[in-house]
mmCIF file of C-alpha atoms and ligand atoms in Angstrom:
data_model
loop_
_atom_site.group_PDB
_atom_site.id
_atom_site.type_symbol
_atom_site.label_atom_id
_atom_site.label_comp_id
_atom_site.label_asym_id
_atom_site.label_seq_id
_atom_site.Cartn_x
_atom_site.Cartn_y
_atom_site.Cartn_z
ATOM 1 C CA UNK A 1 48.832 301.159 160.219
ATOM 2 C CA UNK A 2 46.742 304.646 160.836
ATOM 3 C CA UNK A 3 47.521 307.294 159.074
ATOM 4 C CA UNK A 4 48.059 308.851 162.351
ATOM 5 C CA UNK A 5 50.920 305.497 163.273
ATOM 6 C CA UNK A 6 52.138 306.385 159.339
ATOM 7 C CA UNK A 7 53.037 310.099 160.136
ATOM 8 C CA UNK A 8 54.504 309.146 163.934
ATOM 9 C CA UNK A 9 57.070 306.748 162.203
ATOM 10 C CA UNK A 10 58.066 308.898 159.272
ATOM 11 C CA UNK A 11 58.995 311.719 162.110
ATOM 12 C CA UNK A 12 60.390 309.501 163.953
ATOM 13 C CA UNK A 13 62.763 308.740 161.346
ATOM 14 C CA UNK A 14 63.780 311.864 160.374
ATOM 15 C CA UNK A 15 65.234 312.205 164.028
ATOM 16 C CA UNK A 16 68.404 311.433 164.114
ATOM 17 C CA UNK A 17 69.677 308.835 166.846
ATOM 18 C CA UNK A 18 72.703 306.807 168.415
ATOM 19 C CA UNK A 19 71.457 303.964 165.914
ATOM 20 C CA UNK A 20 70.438 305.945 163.221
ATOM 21 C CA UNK A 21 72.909 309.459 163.030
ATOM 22 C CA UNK A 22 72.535 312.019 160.778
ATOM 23 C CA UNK A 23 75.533 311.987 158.391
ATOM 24 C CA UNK A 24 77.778 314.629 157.374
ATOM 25 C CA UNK A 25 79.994 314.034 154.471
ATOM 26 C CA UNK A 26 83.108 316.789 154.670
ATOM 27 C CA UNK A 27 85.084 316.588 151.642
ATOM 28 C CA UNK A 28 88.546 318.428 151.367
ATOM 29 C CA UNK A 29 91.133 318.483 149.032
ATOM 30 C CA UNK A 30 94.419 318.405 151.187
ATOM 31 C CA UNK A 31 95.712 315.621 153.347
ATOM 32 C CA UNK A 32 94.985 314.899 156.599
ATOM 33 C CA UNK A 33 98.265 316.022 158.172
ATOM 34 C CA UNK A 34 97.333 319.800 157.494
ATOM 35 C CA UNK A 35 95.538 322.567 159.330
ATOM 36 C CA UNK A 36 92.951 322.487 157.301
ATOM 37 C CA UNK A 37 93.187 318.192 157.902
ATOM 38 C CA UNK A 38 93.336 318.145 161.223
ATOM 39 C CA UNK A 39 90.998 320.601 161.651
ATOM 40 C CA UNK A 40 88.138 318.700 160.234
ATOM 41 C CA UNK A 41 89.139 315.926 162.594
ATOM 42 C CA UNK A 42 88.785 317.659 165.441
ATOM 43 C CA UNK A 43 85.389 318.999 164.409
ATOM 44 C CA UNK A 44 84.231 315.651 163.656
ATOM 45 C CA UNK A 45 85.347 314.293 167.300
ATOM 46 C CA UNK A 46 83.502 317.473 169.136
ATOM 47 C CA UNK A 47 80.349 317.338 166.839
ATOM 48 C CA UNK A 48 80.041 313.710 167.684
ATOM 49 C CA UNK A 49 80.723 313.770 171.451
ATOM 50 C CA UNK A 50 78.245 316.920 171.584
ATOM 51 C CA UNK A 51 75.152 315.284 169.983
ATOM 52 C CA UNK A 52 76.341 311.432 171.516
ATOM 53 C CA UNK A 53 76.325 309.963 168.433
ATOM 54 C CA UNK A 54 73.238 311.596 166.860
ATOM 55 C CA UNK A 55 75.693 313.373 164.383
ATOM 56 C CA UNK A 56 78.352 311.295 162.509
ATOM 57 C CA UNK A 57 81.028 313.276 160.560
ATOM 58 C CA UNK A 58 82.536 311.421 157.655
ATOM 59 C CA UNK A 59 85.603 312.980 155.986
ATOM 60 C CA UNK A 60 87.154 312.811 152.824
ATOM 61 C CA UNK A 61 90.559 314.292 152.525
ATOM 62 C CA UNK A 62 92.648 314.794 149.705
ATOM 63 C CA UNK A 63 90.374 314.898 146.774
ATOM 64 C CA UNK A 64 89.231 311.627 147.070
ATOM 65 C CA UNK A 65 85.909 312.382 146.709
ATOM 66 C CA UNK A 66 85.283 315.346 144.627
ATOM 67 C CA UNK A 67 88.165 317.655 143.237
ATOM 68 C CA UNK A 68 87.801 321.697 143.574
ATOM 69 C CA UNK A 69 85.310 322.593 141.452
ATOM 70 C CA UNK A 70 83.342 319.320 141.899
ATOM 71 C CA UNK A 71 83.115 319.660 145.540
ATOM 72 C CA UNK A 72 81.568 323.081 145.046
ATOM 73 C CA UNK A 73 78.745 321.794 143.188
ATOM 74 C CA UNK A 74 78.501 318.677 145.023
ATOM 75 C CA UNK A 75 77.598 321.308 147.883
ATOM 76 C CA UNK A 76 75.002 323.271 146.090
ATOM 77 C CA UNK A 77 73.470 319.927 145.151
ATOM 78 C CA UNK A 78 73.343 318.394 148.506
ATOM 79 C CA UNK A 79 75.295 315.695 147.753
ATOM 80 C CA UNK A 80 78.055 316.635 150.566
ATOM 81 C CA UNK A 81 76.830 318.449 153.324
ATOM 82 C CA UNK A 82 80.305 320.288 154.504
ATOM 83 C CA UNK A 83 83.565 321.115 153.095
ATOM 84 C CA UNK A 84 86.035 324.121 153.609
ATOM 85 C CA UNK A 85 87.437 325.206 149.835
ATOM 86 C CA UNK A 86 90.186 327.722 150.035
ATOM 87 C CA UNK A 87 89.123 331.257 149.690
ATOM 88 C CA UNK A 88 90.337 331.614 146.160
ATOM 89 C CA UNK A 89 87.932 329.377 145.279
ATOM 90 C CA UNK A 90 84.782 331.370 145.698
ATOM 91 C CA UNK A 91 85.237 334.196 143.054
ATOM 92 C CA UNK A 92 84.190 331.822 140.512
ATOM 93 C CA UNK A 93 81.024 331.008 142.217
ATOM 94 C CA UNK A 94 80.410 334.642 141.814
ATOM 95 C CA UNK A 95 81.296 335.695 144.975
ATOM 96 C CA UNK A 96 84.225 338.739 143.998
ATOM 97 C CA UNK A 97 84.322 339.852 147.684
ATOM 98 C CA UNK A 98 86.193 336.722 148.453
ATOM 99 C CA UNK A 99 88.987 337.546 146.022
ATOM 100 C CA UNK A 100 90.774 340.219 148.528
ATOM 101 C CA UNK A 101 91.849 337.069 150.135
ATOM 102 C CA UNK A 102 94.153 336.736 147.259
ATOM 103 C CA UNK A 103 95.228 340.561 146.745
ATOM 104 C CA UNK A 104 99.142 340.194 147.401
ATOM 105 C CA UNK A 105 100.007 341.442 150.865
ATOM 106 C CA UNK A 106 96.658 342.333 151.788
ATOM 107 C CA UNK A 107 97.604 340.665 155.238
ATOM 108 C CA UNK A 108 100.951 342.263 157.353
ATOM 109 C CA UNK A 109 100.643 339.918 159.575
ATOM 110 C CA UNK A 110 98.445 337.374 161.036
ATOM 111 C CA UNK A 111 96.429 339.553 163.918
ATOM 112 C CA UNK A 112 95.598 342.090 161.397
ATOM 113 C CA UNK A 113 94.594 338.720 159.049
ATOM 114 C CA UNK A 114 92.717 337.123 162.562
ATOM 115 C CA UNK A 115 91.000 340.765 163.672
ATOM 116 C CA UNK A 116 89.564 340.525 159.896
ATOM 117 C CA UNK A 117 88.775 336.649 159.544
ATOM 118 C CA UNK A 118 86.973 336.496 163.232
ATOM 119 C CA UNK A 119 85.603 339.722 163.449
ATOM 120 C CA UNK A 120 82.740 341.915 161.486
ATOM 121 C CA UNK A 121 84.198 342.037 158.351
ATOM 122 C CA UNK A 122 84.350 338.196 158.129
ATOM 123 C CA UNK A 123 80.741 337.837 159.010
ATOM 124 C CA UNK A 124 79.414 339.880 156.447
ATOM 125 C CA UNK A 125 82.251 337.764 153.791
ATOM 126 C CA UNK A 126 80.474 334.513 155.156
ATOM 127 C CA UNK A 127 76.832 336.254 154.581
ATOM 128 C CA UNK A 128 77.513 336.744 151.270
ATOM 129 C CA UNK A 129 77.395 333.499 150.569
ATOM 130 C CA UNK A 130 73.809 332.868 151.385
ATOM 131 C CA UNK A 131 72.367 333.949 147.804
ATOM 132 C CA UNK A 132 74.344 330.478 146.324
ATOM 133 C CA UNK A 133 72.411 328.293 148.605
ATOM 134 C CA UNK A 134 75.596 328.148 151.159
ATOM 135 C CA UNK A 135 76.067 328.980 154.801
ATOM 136 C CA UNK A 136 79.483 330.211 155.948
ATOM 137 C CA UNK A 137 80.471 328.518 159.372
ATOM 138 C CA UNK A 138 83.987 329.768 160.032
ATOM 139 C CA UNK A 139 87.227 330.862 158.732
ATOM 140 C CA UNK A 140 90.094 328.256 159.265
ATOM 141 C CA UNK A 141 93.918 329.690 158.241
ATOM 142 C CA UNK A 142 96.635 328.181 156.578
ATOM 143 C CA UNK A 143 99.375 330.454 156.270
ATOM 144 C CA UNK A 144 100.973 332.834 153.625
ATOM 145 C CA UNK A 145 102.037 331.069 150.452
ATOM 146 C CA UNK A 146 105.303 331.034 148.977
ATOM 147 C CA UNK A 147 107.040 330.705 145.390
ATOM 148 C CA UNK A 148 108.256 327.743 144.664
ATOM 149 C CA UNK A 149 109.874 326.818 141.186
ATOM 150 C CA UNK A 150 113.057 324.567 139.609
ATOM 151 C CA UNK A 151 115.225 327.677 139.283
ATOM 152 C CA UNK A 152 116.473 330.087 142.485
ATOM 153 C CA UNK A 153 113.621 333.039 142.305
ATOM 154 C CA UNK A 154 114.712 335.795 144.543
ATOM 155 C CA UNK A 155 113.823 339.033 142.554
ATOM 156 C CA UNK A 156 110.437 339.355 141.392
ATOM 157 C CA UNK A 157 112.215 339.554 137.489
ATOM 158 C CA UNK A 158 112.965 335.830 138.380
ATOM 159 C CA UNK A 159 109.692 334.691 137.844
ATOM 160 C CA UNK A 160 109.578 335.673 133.997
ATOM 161 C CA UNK A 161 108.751 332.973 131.972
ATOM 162 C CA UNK A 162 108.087 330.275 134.368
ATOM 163 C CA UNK A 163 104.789 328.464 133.986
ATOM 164 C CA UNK A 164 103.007 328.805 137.304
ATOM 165 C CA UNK A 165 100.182 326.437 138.797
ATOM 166 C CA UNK A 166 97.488 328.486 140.150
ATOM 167 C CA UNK A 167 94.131 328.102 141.590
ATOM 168 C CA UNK A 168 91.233 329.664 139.590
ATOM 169 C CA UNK A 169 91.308 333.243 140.836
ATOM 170 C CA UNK A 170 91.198 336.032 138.774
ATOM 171 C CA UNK A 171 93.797 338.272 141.041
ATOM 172 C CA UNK A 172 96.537 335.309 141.132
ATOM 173 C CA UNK A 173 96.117 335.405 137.306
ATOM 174 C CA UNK A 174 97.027 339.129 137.485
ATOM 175 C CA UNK A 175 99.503 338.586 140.079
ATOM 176 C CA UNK A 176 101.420 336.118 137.685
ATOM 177 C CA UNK A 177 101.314 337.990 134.729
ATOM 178 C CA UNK A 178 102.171 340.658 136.559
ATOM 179 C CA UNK A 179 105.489 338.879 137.624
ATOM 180 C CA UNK A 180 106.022 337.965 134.113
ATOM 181 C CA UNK A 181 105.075 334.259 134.631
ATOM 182 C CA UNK A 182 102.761 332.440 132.499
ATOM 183 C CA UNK A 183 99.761 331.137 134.835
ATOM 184 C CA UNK A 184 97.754 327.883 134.802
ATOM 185 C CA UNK A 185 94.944 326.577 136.436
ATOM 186 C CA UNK A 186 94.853 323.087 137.875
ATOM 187 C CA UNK A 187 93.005 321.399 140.415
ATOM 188 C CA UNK A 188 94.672 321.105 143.630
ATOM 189 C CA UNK A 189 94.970 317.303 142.791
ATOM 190 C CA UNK A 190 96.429 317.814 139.635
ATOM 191 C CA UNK A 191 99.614 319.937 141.031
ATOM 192 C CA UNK A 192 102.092 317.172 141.539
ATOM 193 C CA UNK A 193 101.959 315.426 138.912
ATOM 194 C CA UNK A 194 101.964 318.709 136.308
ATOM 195 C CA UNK A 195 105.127 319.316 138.291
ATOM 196 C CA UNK A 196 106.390 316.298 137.517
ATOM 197 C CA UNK A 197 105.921 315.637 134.072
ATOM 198 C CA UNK A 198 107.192 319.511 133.451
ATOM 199 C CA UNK A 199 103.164 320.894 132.344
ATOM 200 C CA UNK A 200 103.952 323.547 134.396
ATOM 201 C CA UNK A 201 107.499 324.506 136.955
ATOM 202 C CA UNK A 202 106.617 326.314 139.648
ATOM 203 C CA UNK A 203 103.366 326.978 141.897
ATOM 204 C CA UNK A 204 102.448 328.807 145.100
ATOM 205 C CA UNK A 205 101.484 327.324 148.042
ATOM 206 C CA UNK A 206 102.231 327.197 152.025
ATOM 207 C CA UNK A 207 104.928 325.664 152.988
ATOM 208 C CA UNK A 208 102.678 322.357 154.969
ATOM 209 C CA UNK A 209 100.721 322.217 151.143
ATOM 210 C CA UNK A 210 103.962 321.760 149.904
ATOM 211 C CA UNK A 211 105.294 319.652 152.053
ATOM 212 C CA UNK A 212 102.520 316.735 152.315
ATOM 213 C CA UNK A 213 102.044 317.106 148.872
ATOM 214 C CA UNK A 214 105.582 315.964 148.279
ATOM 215 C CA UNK A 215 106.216 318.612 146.037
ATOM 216 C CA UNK A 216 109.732 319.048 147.176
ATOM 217 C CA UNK A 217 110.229 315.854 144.985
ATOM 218 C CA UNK A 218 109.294 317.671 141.768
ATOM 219 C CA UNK A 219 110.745 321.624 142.717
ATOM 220 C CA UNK A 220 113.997 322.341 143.500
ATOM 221 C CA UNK A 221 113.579 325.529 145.104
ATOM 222 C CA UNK A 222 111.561 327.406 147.327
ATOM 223 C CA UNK A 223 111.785 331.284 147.995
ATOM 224 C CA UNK A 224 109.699 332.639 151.437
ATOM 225 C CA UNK A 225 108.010 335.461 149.381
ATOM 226 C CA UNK A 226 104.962 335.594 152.309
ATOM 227 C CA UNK A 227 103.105 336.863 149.263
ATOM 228 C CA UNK A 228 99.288 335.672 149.138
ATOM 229 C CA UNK A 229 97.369 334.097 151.471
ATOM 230 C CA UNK A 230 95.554 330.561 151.830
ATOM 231 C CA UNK A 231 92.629 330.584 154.425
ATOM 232 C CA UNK A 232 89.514 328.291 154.271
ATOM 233 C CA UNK A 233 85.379 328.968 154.547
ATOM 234 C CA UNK A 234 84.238 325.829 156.431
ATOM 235 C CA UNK A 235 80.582 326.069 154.224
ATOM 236 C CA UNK A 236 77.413 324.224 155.026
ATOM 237 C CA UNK A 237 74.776 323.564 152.166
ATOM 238 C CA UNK A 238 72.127 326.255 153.666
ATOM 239 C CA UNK A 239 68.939 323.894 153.143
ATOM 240 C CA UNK A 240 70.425 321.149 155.161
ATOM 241 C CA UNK A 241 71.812 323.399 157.866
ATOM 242 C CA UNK A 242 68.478 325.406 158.493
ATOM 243 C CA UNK A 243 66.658 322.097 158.227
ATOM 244 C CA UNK A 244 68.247 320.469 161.122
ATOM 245 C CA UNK A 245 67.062 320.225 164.761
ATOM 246 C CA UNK A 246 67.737 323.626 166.437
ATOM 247 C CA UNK A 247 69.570 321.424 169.257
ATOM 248 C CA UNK A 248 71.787 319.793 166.701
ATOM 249 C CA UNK A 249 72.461 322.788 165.172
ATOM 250 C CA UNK A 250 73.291 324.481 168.317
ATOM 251 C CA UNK A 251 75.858 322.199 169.469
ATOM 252 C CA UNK A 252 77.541 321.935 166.199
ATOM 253 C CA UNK A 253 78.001 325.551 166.357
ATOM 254 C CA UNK A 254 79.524 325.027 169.133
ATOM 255 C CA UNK A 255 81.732 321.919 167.882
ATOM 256 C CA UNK A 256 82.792 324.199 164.846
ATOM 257 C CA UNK A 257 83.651 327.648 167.030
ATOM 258 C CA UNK A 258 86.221 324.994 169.186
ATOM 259 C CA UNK A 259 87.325 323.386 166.205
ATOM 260 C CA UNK A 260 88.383 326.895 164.621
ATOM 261 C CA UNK A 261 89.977 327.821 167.390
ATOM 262 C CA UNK A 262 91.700 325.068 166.787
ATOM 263 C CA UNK A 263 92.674 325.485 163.649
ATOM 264 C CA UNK A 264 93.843 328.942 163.724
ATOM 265 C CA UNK A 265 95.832 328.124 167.019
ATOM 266 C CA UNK A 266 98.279 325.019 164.670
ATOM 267 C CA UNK A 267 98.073 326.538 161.543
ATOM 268 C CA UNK A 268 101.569 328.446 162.261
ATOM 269 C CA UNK A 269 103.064 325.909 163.952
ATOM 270 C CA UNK A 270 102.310 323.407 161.397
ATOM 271 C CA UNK A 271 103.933 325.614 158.604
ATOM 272 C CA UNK A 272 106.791 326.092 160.363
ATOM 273 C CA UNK A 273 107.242 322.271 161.069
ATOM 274 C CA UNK A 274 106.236 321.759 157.584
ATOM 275 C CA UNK A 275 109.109 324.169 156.242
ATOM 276 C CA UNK A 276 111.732 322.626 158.677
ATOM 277 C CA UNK A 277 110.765 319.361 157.268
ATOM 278 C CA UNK A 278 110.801 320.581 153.434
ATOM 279 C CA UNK A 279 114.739 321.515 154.415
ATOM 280 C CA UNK A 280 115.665 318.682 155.972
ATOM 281 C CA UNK A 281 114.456 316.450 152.448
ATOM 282 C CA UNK A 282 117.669 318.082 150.961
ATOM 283 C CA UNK A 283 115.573 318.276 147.836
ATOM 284 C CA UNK A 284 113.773 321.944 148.082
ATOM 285 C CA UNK A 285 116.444 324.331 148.273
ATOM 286 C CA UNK A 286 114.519 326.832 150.829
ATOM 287 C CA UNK A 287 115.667 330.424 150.213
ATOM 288 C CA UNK A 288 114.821 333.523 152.636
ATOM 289 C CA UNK A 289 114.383 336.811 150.903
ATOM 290 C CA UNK A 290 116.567 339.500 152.912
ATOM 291 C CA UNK A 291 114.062 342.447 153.989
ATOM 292 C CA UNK A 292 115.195 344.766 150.563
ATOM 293 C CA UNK A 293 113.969 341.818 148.661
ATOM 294 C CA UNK A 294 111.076 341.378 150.028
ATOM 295 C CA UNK A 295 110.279 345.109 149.631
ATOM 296 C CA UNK A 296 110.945 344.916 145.831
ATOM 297 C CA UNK A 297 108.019 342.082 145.826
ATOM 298 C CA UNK A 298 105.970 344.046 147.494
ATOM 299 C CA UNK A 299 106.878 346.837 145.280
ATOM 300 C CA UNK A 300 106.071 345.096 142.359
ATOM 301 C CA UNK A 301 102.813 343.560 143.369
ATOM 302 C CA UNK A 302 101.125 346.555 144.245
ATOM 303 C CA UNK A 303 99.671 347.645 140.839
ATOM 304 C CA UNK A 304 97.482 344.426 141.437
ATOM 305 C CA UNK A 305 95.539 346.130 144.590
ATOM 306 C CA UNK A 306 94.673 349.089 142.639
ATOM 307 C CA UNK A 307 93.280 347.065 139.763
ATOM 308 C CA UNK A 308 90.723 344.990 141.377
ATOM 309 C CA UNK A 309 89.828 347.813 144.615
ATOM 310 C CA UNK A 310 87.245 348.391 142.111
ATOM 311 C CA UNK A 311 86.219 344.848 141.058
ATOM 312 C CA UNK A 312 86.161 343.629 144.890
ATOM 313 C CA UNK A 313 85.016 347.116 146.275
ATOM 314 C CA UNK A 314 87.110 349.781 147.508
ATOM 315 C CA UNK A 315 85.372 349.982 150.642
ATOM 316 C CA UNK A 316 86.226 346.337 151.476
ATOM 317 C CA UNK A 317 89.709 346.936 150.587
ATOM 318 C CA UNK A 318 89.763 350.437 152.578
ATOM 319 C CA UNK A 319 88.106 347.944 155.699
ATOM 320 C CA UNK A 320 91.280 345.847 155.701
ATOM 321 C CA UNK A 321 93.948 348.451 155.459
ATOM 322 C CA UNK A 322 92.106 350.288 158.621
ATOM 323 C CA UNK A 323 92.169 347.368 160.366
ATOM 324 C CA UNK A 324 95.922 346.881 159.570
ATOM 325 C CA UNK A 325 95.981 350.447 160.456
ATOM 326 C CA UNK A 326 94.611 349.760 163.900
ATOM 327 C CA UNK A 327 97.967 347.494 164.260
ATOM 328 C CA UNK A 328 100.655 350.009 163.067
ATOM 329 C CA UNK A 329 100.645 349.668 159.837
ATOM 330 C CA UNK A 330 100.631 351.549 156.770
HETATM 331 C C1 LMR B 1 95.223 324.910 146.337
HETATM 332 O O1 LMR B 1 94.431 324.555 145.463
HETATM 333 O O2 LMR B 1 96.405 325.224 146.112
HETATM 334 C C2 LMR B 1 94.748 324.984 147.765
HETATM 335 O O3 LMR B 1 93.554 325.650 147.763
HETATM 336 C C3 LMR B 1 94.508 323.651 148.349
HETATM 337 C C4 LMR B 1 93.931 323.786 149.725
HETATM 338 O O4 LMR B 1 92.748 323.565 149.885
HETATM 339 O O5 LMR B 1 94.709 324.102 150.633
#
């Protein structure tokens, strides 16, 4: 063989095909009867009808690959080439901008949460991550979490003294303590069965988390605080991404826009049919806070803006309540 034959077939390879494909491993945490789950599915069937087969998506849902952290640095490392970590999970990588995700009631609603997520603002989020070797693709929702716990919590006073399973964020950390509740951190994979066993007695989650999770079998209530939010960053590891064929690239761009649509577009409707389902287990009690209620949450979670504006950057914060501005509200 030439050397000119040698360097022909060693191209050659590295160009993806119908017999050979280029592989993308997603990894996730939840199950695949989520947003976030079926989400990735649909990706994977528009990626690989785009590039006829020259592009195969392999996914790995509910931690069975790598757990939160893990999958992080499984990124950065190359050894997964995709995955879409909940937004609370990039302050610890450094990234503090992402933490406004978790400021309590940041959101009103979900076109002032959309306008932000899919417009400016969530571009320059996703550049951010560029620095840690990661390309930001998209922004997939999942709902506003609620308080769940094996006591009836309707005031925020209720919460004092429970034991709380967070993700690692520094604001829900404040947030808790705020309430009075004692927080932990644990893996998303590790939730149930610190429920069960009694390690902890209450989390925070969205209602289809909750429910495919099977966490109504280990909490016996659930109280429709709206107070945080859960959204995804469908990341790319940056080398692989900028090292692919522009053609490839471009219809997987493509694949991904569709597939967020997507996402965003069942996200509520899967909650909803999530929360219907959680009542009719008879095991969740499912409380709904009457609008005072809710205000005294509010209320009480507001000290926890004003103590990381400066940490996350007022102007980012300032962005957000303009665009909720821009919507009526104050
Ligand atoms: C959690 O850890 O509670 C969530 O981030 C899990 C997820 O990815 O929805």
């Amino acid at each position: 063989m030439t050397a000119f034959t040698t360097h022909i077939s060693a191209y050659a390879q590295s160009i993806p095909s119908a017999q050979s494909p280029l592989v993308i491993k997603f990894s996730h945490v939840v199950a695949s009867n989520t947003p976030k789950g079926e989400a990735a599915q649909r990706f994977k069937e528009l990626a690989e009808k785009a590039t006829h087969g020259r592009v195969r998506v392999d996914i790995f849902p509910n931690s069975s690959l790598y757990k939160d952290k893990e999958e992080l640095e499984a990124l950065q490392l190359g050894a997964v080439q995709m995955l879409a970590p909940s937004l609370a999970k990039f302050g610890p990588l450094g990234i503090k901008e992402f933490e406004v995700f978790d400021v309590p009631y940041i959101f009103p609603s979900k076109e002032v949460l959309y306008s932000v997520t899919q417009g400016p603002i969530g571009r320059s989020l996703l550049s951010k991550l560029e620095p840690k070797g990661i390309t930001g693709l998209a922004f997939w929702d999942n709902g506003f979490k609620d308080i769940s716990a094996n006591r009836p919590v309707h005031s925020p006073t209720d919460m004092k003294g429970l034991k709380v399973r967070i993700q690692s964020s520094k604001v829900i950390d404040v947030q808790m303590r705020t309430l009075g509740a004692v927080p932990q951190v644990l893996a998303f994979s590790e939730a149930y069965q610190a429920l069960q066993s009694g390690f902890v007695n209450a989390t925070e989650n969205p209602p289809s988390n909750f429910y495919t999770q099977k966490m109504y079998e280990v909490q016996k209530h659930m109280t429709l605080t709206g107070h945080g939010y859960l959204g995804y960053a469908v990341i790319v590891n940056k080398k692989f991404w900028d090292g692919l064929p522009t053609d490839i690239r471009d219809e997987l761009n493509t694949a991904m826009a569709e597939a967020t649509t997507y996402a965003n577009t069942i996200a509520q409707q899967e909650n909803d049919r999530a929360l219907e389902a959680i009542k009719k287990t008879g095991k969740t009690k499912v409380y709904a806070l009457t609008p005072q209620e809710k205000n005294a949450w509010r209320k009480e979670l507001l000290p926890v803006q004003k103590e990381f504006e400066q940490r996350i950057g007022k102007e980012l914060v300032s962005s957000i309540n303009k665009e909720a501005a821009k919507f009526g509200y104050q």
